[in-house]
Structure formats: structure tokens, C-alpha cells
GROMACS .gro file of C-alpha atoms in nm:
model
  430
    1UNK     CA    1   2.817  -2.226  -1.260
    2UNK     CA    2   2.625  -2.490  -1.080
    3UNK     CA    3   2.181  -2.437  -1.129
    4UNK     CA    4   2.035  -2.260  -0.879
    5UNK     CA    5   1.764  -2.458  -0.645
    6UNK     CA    6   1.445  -2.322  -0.487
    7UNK     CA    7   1.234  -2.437  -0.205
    8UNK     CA    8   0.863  -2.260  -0.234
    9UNK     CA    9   0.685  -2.235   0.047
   10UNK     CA   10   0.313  -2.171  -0.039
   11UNK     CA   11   0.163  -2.288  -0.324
   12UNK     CA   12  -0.157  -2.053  -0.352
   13UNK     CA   13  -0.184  -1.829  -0.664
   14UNK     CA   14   0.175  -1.656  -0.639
   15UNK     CA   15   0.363  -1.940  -0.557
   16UNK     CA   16   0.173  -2.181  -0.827
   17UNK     CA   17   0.273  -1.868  -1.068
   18UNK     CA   18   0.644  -1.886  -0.976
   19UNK     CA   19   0.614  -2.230  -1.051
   20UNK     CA   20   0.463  -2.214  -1.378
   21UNK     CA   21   0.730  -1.911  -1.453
   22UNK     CA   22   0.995  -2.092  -1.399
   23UNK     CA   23   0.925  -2.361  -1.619
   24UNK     CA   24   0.848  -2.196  -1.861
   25UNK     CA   25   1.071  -1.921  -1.914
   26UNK     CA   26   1.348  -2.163  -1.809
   27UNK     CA   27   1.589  -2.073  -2.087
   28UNK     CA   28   1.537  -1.693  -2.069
   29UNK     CA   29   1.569  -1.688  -1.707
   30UNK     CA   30   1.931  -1.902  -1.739
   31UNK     CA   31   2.055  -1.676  -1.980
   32UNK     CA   32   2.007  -1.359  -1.756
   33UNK     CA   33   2.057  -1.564  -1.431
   34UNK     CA   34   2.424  -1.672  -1.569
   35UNK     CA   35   2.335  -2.065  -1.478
   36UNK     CA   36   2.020  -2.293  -1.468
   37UNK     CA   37   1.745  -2.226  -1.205
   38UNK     CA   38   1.488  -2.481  -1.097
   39UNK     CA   39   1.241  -2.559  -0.818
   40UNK     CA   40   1.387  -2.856  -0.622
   41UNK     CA   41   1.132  -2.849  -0.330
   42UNK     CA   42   0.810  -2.708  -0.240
   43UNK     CA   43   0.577  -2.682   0.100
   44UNK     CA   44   0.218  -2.686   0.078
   45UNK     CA   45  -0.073  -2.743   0.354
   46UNK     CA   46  -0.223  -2.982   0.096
   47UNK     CA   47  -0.051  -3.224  -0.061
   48UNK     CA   48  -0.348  -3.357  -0.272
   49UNK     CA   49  -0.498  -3.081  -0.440
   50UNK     CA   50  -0.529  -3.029  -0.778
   51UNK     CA   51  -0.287  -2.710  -0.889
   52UNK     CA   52  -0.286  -2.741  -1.276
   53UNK     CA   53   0.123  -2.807  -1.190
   54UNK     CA   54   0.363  -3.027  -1.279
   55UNK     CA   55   0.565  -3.150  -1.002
   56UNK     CA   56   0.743  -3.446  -1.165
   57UNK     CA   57   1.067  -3.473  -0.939
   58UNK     CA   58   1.059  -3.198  -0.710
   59UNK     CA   59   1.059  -3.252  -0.351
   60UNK     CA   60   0.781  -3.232  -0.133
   61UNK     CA   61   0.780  -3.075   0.220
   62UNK     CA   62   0.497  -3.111   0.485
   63UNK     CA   63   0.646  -2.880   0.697
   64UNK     CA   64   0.727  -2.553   0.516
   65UNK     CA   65   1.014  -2.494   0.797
   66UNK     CA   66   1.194  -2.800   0.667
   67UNK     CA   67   1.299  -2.628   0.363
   68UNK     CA   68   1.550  -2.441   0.573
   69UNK     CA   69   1.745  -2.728   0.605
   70UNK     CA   70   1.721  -2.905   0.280
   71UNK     CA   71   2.037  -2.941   0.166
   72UNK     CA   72   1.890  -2.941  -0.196
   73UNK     CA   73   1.737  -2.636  -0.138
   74UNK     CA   74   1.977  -2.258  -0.217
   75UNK     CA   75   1.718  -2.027  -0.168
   76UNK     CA   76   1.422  -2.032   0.008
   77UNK     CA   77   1.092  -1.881  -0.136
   78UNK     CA   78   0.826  -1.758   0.136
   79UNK     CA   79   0.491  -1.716   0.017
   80UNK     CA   80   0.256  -1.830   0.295
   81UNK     CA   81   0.209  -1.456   0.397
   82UNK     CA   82   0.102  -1.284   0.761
   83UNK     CA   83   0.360  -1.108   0.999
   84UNK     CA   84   0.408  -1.376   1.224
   85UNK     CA   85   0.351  -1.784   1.256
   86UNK     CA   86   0.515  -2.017   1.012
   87UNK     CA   87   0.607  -1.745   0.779
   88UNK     CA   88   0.839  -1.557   1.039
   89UNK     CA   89   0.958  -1.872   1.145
   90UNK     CA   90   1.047  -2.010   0.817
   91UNK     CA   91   1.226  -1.672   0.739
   92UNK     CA   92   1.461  -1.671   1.034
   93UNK     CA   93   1.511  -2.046   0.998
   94UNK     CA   94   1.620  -2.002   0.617
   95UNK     CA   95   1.870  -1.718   0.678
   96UNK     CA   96   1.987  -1.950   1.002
   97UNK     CA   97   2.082  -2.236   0.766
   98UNK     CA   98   2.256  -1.979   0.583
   99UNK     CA   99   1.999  -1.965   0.264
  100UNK     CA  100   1.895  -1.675   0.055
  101UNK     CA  101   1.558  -1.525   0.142
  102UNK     CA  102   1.309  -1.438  -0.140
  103UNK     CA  103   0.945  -1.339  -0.038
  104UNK     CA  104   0.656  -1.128  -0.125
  105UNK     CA  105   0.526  -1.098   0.217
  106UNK     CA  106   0.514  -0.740   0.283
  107UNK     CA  107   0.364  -0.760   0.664
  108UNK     CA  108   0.640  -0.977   0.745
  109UNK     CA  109   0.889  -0.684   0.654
  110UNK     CA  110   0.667  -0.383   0.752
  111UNK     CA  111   0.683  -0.586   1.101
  112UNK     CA  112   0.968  -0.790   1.141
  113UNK     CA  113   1.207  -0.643   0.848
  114UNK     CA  114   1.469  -0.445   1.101
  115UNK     CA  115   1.583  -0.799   1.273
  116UNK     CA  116   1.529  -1.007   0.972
  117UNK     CA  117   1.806  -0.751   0.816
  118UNK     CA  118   2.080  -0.785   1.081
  119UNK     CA  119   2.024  -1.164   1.095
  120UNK     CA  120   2.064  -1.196   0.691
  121UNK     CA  121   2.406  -0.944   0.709
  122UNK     CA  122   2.547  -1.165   1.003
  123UNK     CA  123   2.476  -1.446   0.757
  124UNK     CA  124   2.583  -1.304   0.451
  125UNK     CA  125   2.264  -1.377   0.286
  126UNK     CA  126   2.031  -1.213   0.097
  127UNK     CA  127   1.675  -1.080   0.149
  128UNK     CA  128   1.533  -0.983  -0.162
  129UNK     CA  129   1.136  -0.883  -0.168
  130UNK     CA  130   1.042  -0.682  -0.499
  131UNK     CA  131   0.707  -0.871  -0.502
  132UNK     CA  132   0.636  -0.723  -0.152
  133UNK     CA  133   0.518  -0.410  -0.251
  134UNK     CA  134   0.327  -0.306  -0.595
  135UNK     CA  135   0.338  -0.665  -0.763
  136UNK     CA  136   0.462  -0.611  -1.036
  137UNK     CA  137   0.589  -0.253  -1.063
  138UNK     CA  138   0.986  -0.258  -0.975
  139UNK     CA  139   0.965   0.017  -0.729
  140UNK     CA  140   1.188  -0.185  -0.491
  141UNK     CA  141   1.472  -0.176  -0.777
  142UNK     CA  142   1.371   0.153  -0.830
  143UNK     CA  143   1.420   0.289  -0.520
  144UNK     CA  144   1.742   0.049  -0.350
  145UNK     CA  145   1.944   0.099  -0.688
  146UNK     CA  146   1.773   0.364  -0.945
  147UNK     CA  147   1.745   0.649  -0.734
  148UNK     CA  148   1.997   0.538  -0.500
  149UNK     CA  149   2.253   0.853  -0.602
  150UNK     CA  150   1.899   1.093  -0.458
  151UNK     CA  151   1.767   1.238  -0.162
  152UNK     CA  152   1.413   1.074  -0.207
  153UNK     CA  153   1.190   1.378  -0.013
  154UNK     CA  154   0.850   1.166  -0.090
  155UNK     CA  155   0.722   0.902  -0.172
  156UNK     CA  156   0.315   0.863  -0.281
  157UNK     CA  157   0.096   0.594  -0.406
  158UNK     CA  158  -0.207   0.392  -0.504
  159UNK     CA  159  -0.095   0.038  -0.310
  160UNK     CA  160  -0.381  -0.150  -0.271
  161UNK     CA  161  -0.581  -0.289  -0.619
  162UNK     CA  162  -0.889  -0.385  -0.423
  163UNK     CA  163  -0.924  -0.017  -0.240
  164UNK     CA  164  -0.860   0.159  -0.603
  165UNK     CA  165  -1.138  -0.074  -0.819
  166UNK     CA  166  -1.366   0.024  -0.557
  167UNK     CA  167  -1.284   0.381  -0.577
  168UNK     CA  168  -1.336   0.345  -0.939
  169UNK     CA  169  -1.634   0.159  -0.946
  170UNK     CA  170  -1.801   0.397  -0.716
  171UNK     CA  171  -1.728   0.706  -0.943
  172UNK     CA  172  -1.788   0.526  -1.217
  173UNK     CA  173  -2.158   0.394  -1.151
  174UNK     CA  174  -2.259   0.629  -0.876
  175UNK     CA  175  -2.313   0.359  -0.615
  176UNK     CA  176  -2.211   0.306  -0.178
  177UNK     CA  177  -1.922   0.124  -0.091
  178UNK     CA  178  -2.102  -0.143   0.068
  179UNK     CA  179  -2.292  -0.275  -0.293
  180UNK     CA  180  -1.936  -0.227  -0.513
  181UNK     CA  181  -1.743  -0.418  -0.257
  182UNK     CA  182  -2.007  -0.704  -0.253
  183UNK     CA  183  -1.950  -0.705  -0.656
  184UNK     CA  184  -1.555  -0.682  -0.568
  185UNK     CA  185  -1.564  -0.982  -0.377
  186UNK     CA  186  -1.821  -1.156  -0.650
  187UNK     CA  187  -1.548  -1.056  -0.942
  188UNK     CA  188  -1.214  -1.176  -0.672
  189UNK     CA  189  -1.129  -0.861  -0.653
  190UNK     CA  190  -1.198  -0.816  -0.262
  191UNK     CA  191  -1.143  -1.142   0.015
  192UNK     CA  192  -1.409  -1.282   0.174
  193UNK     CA  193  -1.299  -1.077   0.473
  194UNK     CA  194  -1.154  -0.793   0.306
  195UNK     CA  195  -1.063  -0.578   0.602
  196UNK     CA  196  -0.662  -0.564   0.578
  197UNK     CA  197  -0.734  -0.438   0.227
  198UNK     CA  198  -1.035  -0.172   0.295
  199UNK     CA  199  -0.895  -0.061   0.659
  200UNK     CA  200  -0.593   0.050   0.475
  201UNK     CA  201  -0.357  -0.194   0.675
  202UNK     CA  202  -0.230  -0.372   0.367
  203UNK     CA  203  -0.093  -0.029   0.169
  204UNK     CA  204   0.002   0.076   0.560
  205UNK     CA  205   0.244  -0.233   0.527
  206UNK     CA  206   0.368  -0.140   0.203
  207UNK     CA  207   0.398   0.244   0.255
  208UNK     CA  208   0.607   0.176   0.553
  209UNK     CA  209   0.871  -0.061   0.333
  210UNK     CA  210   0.883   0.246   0.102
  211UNK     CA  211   0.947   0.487   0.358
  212UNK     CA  212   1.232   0.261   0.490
  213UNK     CA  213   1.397   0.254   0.180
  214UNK     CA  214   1.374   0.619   0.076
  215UNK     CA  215   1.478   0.747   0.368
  216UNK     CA  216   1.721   0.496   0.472
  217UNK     CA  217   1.562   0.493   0.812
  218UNK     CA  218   1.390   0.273   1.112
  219UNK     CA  219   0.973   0.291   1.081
  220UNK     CA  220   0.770   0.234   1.316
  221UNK     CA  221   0.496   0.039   1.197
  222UNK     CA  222   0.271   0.159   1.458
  223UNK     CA  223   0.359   0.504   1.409
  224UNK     CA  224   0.177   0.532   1.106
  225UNK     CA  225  -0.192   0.677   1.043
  226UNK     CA  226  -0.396   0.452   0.895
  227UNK     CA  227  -0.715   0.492   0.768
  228UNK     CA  228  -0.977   0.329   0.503
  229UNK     CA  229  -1.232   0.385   0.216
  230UNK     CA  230  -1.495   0.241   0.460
  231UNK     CA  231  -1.645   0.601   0.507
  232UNK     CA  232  -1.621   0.730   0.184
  233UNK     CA  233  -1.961   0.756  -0.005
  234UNK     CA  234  -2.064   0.789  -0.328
  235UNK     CA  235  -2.166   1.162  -0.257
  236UNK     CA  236  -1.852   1.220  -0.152
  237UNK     CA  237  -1.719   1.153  -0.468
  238UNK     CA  238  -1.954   1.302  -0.690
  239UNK     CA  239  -1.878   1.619  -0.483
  240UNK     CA  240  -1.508   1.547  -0.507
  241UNK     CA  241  -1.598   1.516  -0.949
  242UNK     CA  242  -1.783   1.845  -0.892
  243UNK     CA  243  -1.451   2.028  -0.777
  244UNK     CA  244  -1.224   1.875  -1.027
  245UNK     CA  245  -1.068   1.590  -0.789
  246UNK     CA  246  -1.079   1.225  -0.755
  247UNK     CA  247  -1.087   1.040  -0.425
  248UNK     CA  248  -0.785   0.802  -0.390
  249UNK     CA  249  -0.690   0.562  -0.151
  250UNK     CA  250  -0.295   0.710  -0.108
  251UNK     CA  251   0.024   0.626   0.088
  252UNK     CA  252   0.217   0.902   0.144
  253UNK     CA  253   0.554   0.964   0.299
  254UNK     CA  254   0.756   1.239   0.315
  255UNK     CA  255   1.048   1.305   0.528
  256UNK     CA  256   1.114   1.718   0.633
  257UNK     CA  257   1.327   1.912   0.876
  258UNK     CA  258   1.073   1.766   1.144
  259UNK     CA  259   1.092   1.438   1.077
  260UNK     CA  260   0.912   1.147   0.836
  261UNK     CA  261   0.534   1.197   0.838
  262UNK     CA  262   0.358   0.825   0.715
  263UNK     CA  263  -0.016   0.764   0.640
  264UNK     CA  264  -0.257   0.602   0.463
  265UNK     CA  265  -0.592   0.750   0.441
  266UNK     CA  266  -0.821   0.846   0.127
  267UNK     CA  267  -0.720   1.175  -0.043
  268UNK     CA  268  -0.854   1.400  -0.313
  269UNK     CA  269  -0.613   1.389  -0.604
  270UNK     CA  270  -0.623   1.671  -0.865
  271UNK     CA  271  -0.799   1.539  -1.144
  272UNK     CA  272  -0.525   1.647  -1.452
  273UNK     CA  273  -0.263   1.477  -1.212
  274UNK     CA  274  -0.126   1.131  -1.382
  275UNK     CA  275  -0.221   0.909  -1.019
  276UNK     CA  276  -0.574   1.013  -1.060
  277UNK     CA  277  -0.603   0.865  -1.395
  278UNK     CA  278  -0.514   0.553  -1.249
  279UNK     CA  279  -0.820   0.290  -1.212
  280UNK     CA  280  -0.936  -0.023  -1.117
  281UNK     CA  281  -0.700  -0.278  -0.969
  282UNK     CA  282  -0.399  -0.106  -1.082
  283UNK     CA  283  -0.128   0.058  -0.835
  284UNK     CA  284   0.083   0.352  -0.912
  285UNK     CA  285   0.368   0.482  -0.739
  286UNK     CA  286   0.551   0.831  -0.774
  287UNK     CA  287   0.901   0.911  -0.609
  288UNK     CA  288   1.067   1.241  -0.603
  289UNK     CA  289   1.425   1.259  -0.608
  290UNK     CA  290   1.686   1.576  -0.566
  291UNK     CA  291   1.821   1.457  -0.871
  292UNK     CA  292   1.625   1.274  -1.131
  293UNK     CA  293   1.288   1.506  -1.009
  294UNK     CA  294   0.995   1.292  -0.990
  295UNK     CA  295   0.948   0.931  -1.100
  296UNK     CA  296   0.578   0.767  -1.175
  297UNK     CA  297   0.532   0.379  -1.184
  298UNK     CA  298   0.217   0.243  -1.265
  299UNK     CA  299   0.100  -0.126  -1.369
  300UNK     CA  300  -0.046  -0.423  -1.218
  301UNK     CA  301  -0.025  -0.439  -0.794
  302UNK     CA  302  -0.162  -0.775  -0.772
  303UNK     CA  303  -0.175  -1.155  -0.964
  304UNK     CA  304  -0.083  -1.417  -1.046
  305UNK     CA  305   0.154  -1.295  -1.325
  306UNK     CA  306   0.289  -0.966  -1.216
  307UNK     CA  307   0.400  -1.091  -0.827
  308UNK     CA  308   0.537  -1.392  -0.973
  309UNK     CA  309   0.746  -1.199  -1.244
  310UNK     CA  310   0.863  -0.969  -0.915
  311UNK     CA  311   0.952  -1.260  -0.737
  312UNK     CA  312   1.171  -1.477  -1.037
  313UNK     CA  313   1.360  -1.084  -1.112
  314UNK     CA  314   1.460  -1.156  -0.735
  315UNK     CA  315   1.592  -1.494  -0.787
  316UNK     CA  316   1.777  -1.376  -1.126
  317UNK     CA  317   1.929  -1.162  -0.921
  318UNK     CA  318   2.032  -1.345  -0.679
  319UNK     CA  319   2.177  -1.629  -0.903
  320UNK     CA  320   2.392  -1.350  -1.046
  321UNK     CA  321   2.538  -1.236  -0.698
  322UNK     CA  322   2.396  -0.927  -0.692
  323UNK     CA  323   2.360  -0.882  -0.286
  324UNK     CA  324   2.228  -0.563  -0.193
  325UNK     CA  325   2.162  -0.442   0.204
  326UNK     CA  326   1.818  -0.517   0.241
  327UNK     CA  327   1.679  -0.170   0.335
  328UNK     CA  328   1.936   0.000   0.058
  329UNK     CA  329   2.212   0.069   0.365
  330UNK     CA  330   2.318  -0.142   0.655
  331UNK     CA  331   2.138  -0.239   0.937
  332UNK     CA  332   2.365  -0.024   1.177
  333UNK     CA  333   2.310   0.277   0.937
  334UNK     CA  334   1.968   0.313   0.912
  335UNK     CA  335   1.868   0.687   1.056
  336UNK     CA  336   1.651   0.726   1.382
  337UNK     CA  337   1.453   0.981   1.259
  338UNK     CA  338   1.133   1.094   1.436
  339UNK     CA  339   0.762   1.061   1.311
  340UNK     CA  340   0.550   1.307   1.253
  341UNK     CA  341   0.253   1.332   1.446
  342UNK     CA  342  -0.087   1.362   1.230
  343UNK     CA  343  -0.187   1.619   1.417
  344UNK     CA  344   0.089   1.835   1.256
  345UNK     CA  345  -0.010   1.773   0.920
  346UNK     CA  346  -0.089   2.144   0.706
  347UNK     CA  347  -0.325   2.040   0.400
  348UNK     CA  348  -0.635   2.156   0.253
  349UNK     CA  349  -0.988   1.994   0.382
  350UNK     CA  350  -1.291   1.874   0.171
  351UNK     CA  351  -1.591   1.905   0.454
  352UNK     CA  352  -1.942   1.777   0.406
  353UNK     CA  353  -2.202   1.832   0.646
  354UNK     CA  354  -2.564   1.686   0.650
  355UNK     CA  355  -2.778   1.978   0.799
  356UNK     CA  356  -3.122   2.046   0.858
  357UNK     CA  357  -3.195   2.329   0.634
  358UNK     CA  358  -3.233   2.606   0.805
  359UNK     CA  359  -3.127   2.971   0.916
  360UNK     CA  360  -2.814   3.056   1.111
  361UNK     CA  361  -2.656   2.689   1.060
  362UNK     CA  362  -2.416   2.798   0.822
  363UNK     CA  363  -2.346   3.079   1.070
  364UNK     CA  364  -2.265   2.815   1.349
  365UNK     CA  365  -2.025   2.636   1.143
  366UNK     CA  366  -1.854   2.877   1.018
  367UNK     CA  367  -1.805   3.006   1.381
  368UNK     CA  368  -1.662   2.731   1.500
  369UNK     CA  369  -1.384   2.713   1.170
  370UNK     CA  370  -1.304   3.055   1.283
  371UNK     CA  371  -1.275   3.012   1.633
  372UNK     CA  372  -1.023   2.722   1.509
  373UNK     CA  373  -0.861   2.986   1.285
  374UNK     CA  374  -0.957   2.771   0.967
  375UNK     CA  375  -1.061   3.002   0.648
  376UNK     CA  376  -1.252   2.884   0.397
  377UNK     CA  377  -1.176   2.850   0.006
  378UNK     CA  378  -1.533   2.810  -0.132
  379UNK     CA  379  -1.870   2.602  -0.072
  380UNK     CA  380  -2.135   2.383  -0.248
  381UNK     CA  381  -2.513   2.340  -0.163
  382UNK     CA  382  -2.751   2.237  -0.419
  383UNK     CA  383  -3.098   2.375  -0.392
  384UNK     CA  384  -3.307   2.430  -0.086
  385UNK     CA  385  -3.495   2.215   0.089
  386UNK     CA  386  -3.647   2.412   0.410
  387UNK     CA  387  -3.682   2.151   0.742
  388UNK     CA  388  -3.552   1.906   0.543
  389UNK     CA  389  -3.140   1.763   0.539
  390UNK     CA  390  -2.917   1.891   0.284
  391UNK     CA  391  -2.553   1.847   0.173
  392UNK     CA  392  -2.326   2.126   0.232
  393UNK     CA  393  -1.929   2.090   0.112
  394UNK     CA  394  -1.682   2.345   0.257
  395UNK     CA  395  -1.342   2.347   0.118
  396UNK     CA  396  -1.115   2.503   0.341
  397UNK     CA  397  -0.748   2.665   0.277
  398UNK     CA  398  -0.463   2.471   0.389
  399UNK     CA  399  -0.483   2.466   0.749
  400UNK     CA  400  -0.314   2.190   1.053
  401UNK     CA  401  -0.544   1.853   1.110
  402UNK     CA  402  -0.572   1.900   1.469
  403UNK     CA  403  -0.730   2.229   1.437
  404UNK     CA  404  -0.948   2.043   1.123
  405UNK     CA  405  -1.039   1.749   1.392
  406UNK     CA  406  -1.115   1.986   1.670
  407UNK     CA  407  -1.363   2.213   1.495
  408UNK     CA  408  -1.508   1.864   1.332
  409UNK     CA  409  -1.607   1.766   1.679
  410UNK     CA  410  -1.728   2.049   1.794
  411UNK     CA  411  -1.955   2.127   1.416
  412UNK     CA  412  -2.075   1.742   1.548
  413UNK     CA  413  -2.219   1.857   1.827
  414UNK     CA  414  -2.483   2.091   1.680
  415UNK     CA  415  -2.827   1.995   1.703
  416UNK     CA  416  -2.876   2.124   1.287
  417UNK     CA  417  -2.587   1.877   1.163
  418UNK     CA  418  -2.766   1.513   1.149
  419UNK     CA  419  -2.447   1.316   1.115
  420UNK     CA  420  -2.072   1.356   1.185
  421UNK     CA  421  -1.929   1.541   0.941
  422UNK     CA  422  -1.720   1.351   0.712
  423UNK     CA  423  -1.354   1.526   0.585
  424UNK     CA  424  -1.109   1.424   0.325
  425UNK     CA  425  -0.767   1.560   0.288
  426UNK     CA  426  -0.745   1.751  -0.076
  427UNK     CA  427  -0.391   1.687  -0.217
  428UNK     CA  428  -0.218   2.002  -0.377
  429UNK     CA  429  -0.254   2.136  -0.744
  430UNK     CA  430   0.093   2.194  -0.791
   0.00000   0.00000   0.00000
């Protein structure tokens, strides 16, 4: 069989990595490819700077969407990144010209990945995006062809490195979220403007490729709930310790008779459950078939190393002629299935209120969780401190969000709770 020929677009730390991979795992990579693979062309913004790469006789593009056409060029590698601009562009121009599609880019699918699908099947191409989600955990193989004889009910994760080292870091050393993510961003953990990561959109991106692919259906991107670590302090988590739990940033989807309920938001995680366990930058994923029961992936999310592994699996893959649909079923079969609301959500509630210590507040709050019909499993308050604010934690039974979010307001309103009350969902034991 003739070599296969890639055209990179982006040269930052992925697509320098894929470079590097290539080369140097060139004859492992032809013996499970079938034929020879190489880099024939790349795109870059800057042509001059130094990459520690050899680029001795490959091509060089100016314009990334030139690639498309280059008739050198059999598959087209996008790493610029971002839903939209030259990286959407590129995309549709590469499966226009009739060219294979590998890229990590997982807001471009989360986004865009519906059309992009029924423009690659019209082509007969391929879309192939294992690095999208997780780095380098195969949870993309696991779920399109490993569970692909199950039912998937839910799917639940750590997805973001930079959320979960902060987590970590937190618990570990006691200290706010504002001084560990100034350390995260010191140690190139967390981007200079780290907001996709810590406002949950980046897992929200992810999460919503999983969900497609479980549940073989259309999601709508804005449909999810998305929420991040921003507001969770270090008291919270030495509370959460206290109770036996750890606070994780989690995507979880699950689909039901009512629908597929999506969201991202941080969630106490039993503390003998394997996810919890999981630290620093690493990701962790855990599926739940009919069949094969549950499935849990952990390793690295992010890097150099682990994306660009992801990413060369795709092109062995594709060199081989493996073609799968690109959301595990084809475009015309993908289920219109409702979403959730949040609001319908039943879970368990970790509360903590700042009060001014004194009688009858904990009468008025718990007032107000009755009026809302929400019953309480148990409470923490260290000491006394009479006039003066104190910590409370309530930990309620498993009860709906919107009655959780109602009686939150209201418990905001009294003139004995300093602050608004802060609540985290508690995930369940079993």
C-alpha cells in the first residue's frame, strides 16, 4: 500500500508532539498502520520559530486552509483549536476536498460535530477525534466500538486536569482557590486566562461528545448545566473530608425514561469510590453498560504525549480503513431525545451557611427546608461563638434542585445568614 501523508495544522504543543511521534515511532506505527505514514505538510502562524523539530522536506503552509487542497496531503490534522474561525473552516474545507479529518478539538465537535458528520458521510470520509476528549485515555474507542453491543445508561467523569489539580491542591494544603490557581498557572497547569477550564466550559464540551456517543443521540450544547470550581472554598472541602467525601469537578450524563440529563458542576464523590482517588491533572472516566456493568478509565487528560498518542491511534486507524460513523451511528439515526431540565434533578445536598450565632437561626432555616419539603440527614457546627459568624453544614436527603434552589434563596434572605449559602450536589454511596 502506498504511505499515508499528513497535513498538521497547528504546531503548538500537540501538534509539535504528533510530529515528534511520528518520527519516531515510524516503524511501529507502519507495522500496525499496514503501510508507511509521514507528515508531508504542516501550517503554522509562525514560520520562524524555534520548535526543537525537524522539518527537513516537509511542506510548509501559510494558510492552514490550504492544506485542504494539497494534493500531497491524505489526511488533514486540525489542531489550531476553538469552535469556530480557521479551525471550522479548515474542517469543512478538508472533508470538501474529500480528505480524512483527524483533530483533537473538542469545541469544534461539542459545537459544530452534527453537520461536520453528514458532510464527512456524503464524502465518504472519516472524522476521527480520540484526542478530543480525555487525552490520552481511549474512551472514544471505548465507547464507538468497546461497548458498542450496550445500552450505555451513564456516563461520569473527571475531564478537565487543570479543575482536578486544583481540587487536589486545595484539599491537600488547606488553601482558597484563588492562591492554588495562581500556583496552577505558575507550574502550566492553568492558562493565563483560565476561564474555559475553571467555568467548567471545557469538560461541558467534552461531556457533551460523550453523551452523543453513548446515547447515540443529538446534544444540545446549550442545553447543558454548566458550572465551575470558582465557588468552592477550602472550607468547603475540609467539611466535605469531615463527612467522608471529596469535592470533584464531574461530568455527568445519564439518559432515563425522561430524557438525557447533562451537567457539569462540582460534586461530592464518596471517598472509598475509585474517581475520588483520582488527583492532580489526571482525568478519569467511568461508563456503565447493560452488559459489560461499569467501565473506569483513568490516565493522563492533557500533554504533550498522551493527546499526541490519541491523535497518531487515529491516523493508524485510518491508514488501515477502519471508517467508523462519527457519532457511533449515522447522521440520520441519531435519536431526538429530550434534555432534562436541572431543575428536575433528585440528589442529595451538602449546605453551608455563614450565620451570626445566635438563637432561633437554626429554627428559620430549617423552616424554610420544610416549607420546601426538604428533610434533613444530619448537621455540623463546630463550637460556639455567640454574636459572632459561624459555619453551619446541613446535609439534606435526596430531594429535587428546584426545591434545593428555592429554599437557598429564600435561607439568603435572612438577616442572621451573612453570605449566600453555598450548596454542592453529594453523589450517591452506592
Amino acid at each position: 500500500m502506498t504511505e499515508l501523508k499528513l497535513g498538521i495544522a497547528g504546531l503548538g504543543t500537540v501538534g509539535a508532539g504528533v510530529v515528534k511521534l511520528v518520527a519516531a515511532q515510524a516503524g511501529l506505527i507502519a507495522q500496525r498502520a499496514g503501510r508507511g505514514v509521514r507528515v508531508s505538510a504542516v501550517a503554522a502562524r509562525d514560520r520562524h520559530r524555534d520548535r526543537g523539530l525537524n522539518l527537513a522536506g516537509i511542506a510548509w503552509h501559510d494558510d492552514a486552509l490550504s492544506l485542504a487542497a494539497d494534493p500531497n496531503v491524505d489526511v488533514v490534522v486540525e489542531l489550531i483549536g476553538g469552535s469556530e474561525g480557521k479551525a471550522k473552516a479548515l474542517a469543512e474545507a478538508a472533508i470538501a476536498h474529500g480528505k480524512h479529518l483527524v483533530t483533537a478539538n473538542k469545541a469544534l465537535l461539542a459545537h459544530h460535530g452534527l453537520s461536520l458528520a453528514q458532510a464527512a458521510e456524503a464524502k465518504g470520509v472519516s472524522i476521527a477525534f480520540e484526542a478530543a476528549v480525555a487525552g490520552g485515555i481511549p474512551v472514544i474507542k471505548a465507547l464507538r466500538e468497546g461497548l458498542a453491543a450496550n445500552a450505555v445508561s451513564r456516563v461520569a467523569g473527571i475531564l478537565n486536569g487543570t479543575c482536578n489539580y486544583i481540587l487536589t491542591t486545595m484539599r491537600e494544603e488547606g488553601r482558597d482557590f484563588a492562591y492554588v490557581l495562581k500556583d496552577a498557572q505558575a507550574l502550566g497547569y492553568a492558562e493565563a486566562d483560565p476561564s474555559f477550564d475553571i467555568d467548567g466550559v471545557d469538560a461541558a464540551h467534552k461531556l457533551a461528545i460523550l453523551a452523543g456517543l453513548a446515547f447515540g443521540a443529538e446534544i444540545d450544547f446549550a442545553a447543558l448545566h454548566v458550572e465551575g470550581i470558582t465557588r468552592v472554598s477550602a472550607l468547603d472541602i475540609a467539611f466535605a473530608g469531615e463527612l467522608g467525601y471529596r469535592i470533584k469537578l464531574l461530568g455527568i450524563a445519564e439518559r432515563s425514561a425522561a430524557g438525557i440529563s447533562a451537567r457539569v458542576h462540582p460534586a461530592m464523590v464518596p471517598a472509598e469510590k475509585p474517581i475520588a482517588t483520582v488527583d492532580g491533572v489526571f482525568n478519569a472516566v467511568l461508563l456503565e453498560g447493560d452488559f459489560s456493568g461499569p467501565v473506569f478509565l483513568q490516565g493522563r487528560g492533557a500533554g504533550e504525549g498522551p493527546t499526541a498518542s490519541a491523535v497518531v491511534a487515529d491516523i493508524i486507524d485510518i491508514a488501515r480503513g477502519t471508517q467508523l460513523p462519527v457519532w457511533g451511528v449515522q447522521r440520520a439515526d441519531l435519536a431526538a431525545v429530550p434534555m432534562v431540565p436541572m431543575a428536575d434533578l433528585a440528589s442529595a445536598y451538602f449546605l453551608r451557611l455563614s450565620v451570626v450565632d445566635q438563637p432561633g437561626v437554626l429554627a428559620d432555616v430549617t423552616a424554610i427546608l420544610r416549607d420546601e419539603g426538604i428533610s434533613l440527614e444530619s448537621m455540623l457546627q463546630h463550637g460556639r461563638k455567640p454574636g459572632e459568624a459561624v459555619p453551619i453544614v446541613l446535609v439534606t436527603h435526596e430531594t429535587k434542585e428546584a426545591a434545593v434552589a428555592r429554599a437557598v434563596a429564600k435561607i439568603a434572605t435572612l438577616a442572621s445568614v451573612l453570605e449566600a449559602p453555598a450548596f454542592i450536589r453529594i453523589e450517591p454511596k452506592n
